[in-house]
PDB file of C-alpha atoms in Angstrom:
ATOM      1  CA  UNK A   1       4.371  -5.795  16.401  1.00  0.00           C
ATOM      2  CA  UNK A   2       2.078  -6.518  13.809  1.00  0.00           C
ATOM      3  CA  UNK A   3       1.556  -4.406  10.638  1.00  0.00           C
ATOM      4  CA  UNK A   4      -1.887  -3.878   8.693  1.00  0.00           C
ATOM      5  CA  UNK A   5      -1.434  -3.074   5.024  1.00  0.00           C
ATOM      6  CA  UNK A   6      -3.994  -1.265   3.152  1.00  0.00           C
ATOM      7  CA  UNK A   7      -4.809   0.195  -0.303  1.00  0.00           C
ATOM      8  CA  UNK A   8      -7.070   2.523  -0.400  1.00  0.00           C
ATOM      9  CA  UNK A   9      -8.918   4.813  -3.765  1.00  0.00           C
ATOM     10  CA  UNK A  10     -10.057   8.158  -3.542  1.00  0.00           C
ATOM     11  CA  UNK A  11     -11.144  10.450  -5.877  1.00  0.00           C
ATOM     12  CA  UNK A  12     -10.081  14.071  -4.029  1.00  0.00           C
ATOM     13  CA  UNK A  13      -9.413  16.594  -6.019  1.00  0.00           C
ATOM     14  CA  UNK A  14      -6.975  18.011  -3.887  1.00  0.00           C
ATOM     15  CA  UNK A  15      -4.418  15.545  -4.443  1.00  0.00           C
ATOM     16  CA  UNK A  16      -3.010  16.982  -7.502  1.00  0.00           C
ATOM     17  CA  UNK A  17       0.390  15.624  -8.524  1.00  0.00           C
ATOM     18  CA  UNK A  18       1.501  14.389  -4.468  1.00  0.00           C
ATOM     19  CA  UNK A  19       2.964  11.582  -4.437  1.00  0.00           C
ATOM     20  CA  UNK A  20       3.628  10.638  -0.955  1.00  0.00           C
ATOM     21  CA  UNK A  21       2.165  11.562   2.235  1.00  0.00           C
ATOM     22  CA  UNK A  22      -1.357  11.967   0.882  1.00  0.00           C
ATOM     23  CA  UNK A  23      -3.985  12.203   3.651  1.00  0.00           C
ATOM     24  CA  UNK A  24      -6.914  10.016   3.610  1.00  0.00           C
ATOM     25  CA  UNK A  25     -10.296  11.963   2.935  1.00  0.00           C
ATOM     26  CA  UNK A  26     -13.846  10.312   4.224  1.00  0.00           C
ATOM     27  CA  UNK A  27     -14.239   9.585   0.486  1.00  0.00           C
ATOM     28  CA  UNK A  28     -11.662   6.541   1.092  1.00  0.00           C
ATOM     29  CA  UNK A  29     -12.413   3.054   0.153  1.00  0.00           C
ATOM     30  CA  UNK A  30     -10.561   0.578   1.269  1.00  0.00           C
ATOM     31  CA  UNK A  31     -10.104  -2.078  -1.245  1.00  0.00           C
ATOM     32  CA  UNK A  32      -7.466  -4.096  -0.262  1.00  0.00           C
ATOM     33  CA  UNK A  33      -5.764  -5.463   3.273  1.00  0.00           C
ATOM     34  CA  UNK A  34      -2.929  -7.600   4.177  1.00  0.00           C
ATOM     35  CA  UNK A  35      -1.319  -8.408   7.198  1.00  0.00           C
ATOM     36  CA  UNK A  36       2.898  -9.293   8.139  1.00  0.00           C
ATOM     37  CA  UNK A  37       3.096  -9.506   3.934  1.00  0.00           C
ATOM     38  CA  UNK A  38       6.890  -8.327   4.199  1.00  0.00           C
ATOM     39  CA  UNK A  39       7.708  -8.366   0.435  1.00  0.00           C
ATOM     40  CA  UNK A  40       4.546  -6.460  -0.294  1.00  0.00           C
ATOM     41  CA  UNK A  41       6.013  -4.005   2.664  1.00  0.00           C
ATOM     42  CA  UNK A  42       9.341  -4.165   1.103  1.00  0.00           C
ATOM     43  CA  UNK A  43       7.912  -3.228  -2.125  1.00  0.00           C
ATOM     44  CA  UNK A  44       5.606  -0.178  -0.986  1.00  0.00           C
ATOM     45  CA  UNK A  45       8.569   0.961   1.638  1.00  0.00           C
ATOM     46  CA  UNK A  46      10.750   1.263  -1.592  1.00  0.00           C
ATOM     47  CA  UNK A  47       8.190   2.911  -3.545  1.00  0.00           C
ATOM     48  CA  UNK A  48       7.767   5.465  -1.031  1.00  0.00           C
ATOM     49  CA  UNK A  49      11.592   6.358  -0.552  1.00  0.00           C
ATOM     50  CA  UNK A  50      11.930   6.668  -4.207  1.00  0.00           C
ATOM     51  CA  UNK A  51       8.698   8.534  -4.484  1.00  0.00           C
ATOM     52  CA  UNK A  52      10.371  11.298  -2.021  1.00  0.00           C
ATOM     53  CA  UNK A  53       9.277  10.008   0.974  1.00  0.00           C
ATOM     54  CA  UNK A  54      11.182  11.696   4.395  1.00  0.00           C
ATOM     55  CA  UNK A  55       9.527  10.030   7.075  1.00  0.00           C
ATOM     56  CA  UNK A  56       9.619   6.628   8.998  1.00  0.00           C
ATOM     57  CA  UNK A  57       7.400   5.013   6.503  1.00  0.00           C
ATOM     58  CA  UNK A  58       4.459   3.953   8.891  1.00  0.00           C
ATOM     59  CA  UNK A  59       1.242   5.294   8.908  1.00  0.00           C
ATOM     60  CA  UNK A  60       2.200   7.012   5.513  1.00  0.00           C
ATOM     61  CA  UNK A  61       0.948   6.656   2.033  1.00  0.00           C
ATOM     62  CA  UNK A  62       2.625   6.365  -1.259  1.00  0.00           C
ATOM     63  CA  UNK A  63       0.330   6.742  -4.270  1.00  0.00           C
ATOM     64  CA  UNK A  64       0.586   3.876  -6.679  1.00  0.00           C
ATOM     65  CA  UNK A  65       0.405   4.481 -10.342  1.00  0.00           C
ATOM     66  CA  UNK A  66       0.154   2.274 -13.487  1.00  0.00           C
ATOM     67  CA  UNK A  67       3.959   1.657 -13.737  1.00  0.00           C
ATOM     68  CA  UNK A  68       3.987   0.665  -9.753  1.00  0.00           C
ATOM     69  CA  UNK A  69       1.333  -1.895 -10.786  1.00  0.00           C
ATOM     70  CA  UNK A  70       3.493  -3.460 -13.906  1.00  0.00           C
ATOM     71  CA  UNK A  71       6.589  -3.625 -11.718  1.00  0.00           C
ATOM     72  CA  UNK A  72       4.523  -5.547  -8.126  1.00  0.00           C
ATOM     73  CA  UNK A  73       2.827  -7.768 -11.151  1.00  0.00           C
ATOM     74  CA  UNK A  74       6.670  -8.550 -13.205  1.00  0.00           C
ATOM     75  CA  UNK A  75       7.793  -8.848 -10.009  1.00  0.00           C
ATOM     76  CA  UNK A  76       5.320 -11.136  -8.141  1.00  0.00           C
ATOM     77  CA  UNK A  77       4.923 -13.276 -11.085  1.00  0.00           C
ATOM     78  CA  UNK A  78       8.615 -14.371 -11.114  1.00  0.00           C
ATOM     79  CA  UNK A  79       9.128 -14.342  -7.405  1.00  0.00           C
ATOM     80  CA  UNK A  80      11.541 -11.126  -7.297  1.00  0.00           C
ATOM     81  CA  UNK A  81       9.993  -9.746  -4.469  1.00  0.00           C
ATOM     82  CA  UNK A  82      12.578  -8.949  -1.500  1.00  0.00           C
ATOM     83  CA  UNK A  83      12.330  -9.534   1.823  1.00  0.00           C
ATOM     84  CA  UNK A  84      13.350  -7.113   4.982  1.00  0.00           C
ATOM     85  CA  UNK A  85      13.603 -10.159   6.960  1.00  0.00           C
ATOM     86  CA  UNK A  86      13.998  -8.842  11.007  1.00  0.00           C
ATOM     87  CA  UNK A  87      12.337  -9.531  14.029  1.00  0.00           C
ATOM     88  CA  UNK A  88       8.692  -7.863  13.382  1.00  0.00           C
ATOM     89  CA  UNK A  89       8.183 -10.924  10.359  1.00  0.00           C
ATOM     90  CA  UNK A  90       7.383 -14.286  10.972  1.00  0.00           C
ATOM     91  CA  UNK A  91       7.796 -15.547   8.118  1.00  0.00           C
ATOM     92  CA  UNK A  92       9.773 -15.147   5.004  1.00  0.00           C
ATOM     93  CA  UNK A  93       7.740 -17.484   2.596  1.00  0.00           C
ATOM     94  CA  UNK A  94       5.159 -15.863   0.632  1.00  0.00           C
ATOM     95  CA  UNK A  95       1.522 -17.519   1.285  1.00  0.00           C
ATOM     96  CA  UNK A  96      -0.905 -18.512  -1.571  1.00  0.00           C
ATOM     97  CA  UNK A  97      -3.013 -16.368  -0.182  1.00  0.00           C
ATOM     98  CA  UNK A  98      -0.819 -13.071  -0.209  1.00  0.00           C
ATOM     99  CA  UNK A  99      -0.042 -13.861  -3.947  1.00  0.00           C
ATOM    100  CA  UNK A 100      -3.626 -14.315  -5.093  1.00  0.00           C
ATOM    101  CA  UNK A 101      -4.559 -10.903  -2.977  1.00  0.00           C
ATOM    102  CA  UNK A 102      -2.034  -8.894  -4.529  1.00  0.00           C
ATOM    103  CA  UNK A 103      -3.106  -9.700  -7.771  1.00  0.00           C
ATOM    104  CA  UNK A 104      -6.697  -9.004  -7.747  1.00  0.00           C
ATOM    105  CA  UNK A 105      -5.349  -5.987  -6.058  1.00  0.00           C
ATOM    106  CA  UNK A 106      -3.346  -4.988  -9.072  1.00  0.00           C
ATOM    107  CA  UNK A 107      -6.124  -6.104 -11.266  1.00  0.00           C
ATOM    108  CA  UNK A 108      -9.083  -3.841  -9.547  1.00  0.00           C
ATOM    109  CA  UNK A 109      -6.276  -0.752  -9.028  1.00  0.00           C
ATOM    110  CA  UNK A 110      -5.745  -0.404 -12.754  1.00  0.00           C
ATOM    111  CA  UNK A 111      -9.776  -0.437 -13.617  1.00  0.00           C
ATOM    112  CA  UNK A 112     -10.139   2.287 -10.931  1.00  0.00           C
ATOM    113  CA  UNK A 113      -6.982   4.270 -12.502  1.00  0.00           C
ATOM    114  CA  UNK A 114      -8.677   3.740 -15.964  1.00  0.00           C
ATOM    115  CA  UNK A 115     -11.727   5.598 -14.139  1.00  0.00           C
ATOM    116  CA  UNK A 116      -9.385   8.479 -12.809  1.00  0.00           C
ATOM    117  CA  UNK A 117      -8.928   7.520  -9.341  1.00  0.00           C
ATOM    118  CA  UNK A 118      -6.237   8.196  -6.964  1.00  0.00           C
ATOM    119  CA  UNK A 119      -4.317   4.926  -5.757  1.00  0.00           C
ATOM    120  CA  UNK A 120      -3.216   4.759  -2.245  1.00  0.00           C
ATOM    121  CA  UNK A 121      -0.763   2.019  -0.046  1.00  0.00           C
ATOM    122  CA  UNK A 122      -0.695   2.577   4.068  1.00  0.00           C
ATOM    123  CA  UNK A 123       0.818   0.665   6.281  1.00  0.00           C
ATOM    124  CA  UNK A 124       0.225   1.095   9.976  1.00  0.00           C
ATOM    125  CA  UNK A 125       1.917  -0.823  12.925  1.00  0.00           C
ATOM    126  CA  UNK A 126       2.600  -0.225  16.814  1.00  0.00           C
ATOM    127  CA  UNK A 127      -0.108   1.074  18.383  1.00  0.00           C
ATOM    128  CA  UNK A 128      -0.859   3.912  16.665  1.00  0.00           C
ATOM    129  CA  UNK A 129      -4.203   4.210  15.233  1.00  0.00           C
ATOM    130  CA  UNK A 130      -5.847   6.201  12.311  1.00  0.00           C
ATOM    131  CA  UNK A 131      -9.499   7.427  11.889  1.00  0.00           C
ATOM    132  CA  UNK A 132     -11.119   9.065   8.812  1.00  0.00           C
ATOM    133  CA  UNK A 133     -12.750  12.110  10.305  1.00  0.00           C
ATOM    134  CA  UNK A 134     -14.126  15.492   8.610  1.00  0.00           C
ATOM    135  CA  UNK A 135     -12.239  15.187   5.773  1.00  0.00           C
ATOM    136  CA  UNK A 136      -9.172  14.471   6.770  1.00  0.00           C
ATOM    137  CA  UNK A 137      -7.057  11.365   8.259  1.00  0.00           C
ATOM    138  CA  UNK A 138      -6.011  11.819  12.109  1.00  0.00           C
ATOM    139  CA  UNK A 139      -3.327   9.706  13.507  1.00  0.00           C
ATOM    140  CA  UNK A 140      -2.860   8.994  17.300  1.00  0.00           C
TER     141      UNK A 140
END
């Protein structure tokens, strides 16, 4: 199986205070992607648990705020990031390339939070599919 990771900023109104399960609106940017990053997914899975989050946590969102940020930067910058390990990862060293993403992630997240924009983190694995349609996100 192999998992996408997104981030995603929207400005809908609608949100409000939510914190987890936040459906995507056609307003949605997508603004950063990742793929088999397990400590990023071990991070975000946390976040959403802690957050209130009841469900398997695929296909679901957890909104990220300011103090999510600091903690993925303290974090990444001294290599604290767990790891799920299991069967779905390949591997359990973090690339280069993961690193530098996830910090001009952080970086462009907190200018968009400066500008009142909503944060989001999806991952999606399996075979089920999403689609931004009408307003509203529809999962298959």
């Amino acid at each position: 199986m192999k998992l996408g990771m997104y981030a995603y900023v929207t400005e809908d109104p609608e949100i409000g205070n939510n914190k987890v399960d936040i459906s995507l609106t056609d307003d949605a940017y997508r603004m950063a992607y990742w793929r088999e990053f397990n400590h990023l997914h071990e991070f975000f899975e946390r976040l959403y648990y802690e957050k209130g989050g009841l469900q398997e946590f695929n296909c679901r969102t957890v909104r990220v705020d300011y103090d999510d940020l600091d903690d993925l930067e303290e974090r990444l910058k001294n290599n604290l990031l767990e790891t799920s390990g299991g069967f779905i990862w390949e591997d359990e060293v973090i690339a280069k390339e993961d690193v530098e993403d996830t910090f001009t992630f952080i970086e462009r997240a907190r200018k968009f939070l400066n500008q009142g924009y909503v944060i989001l983190y999806m991952i999606r694995g399996g075979n089920q599919t999403f689609e931004i349609r009408k307003g509203k996100t529809n999962l298959s």
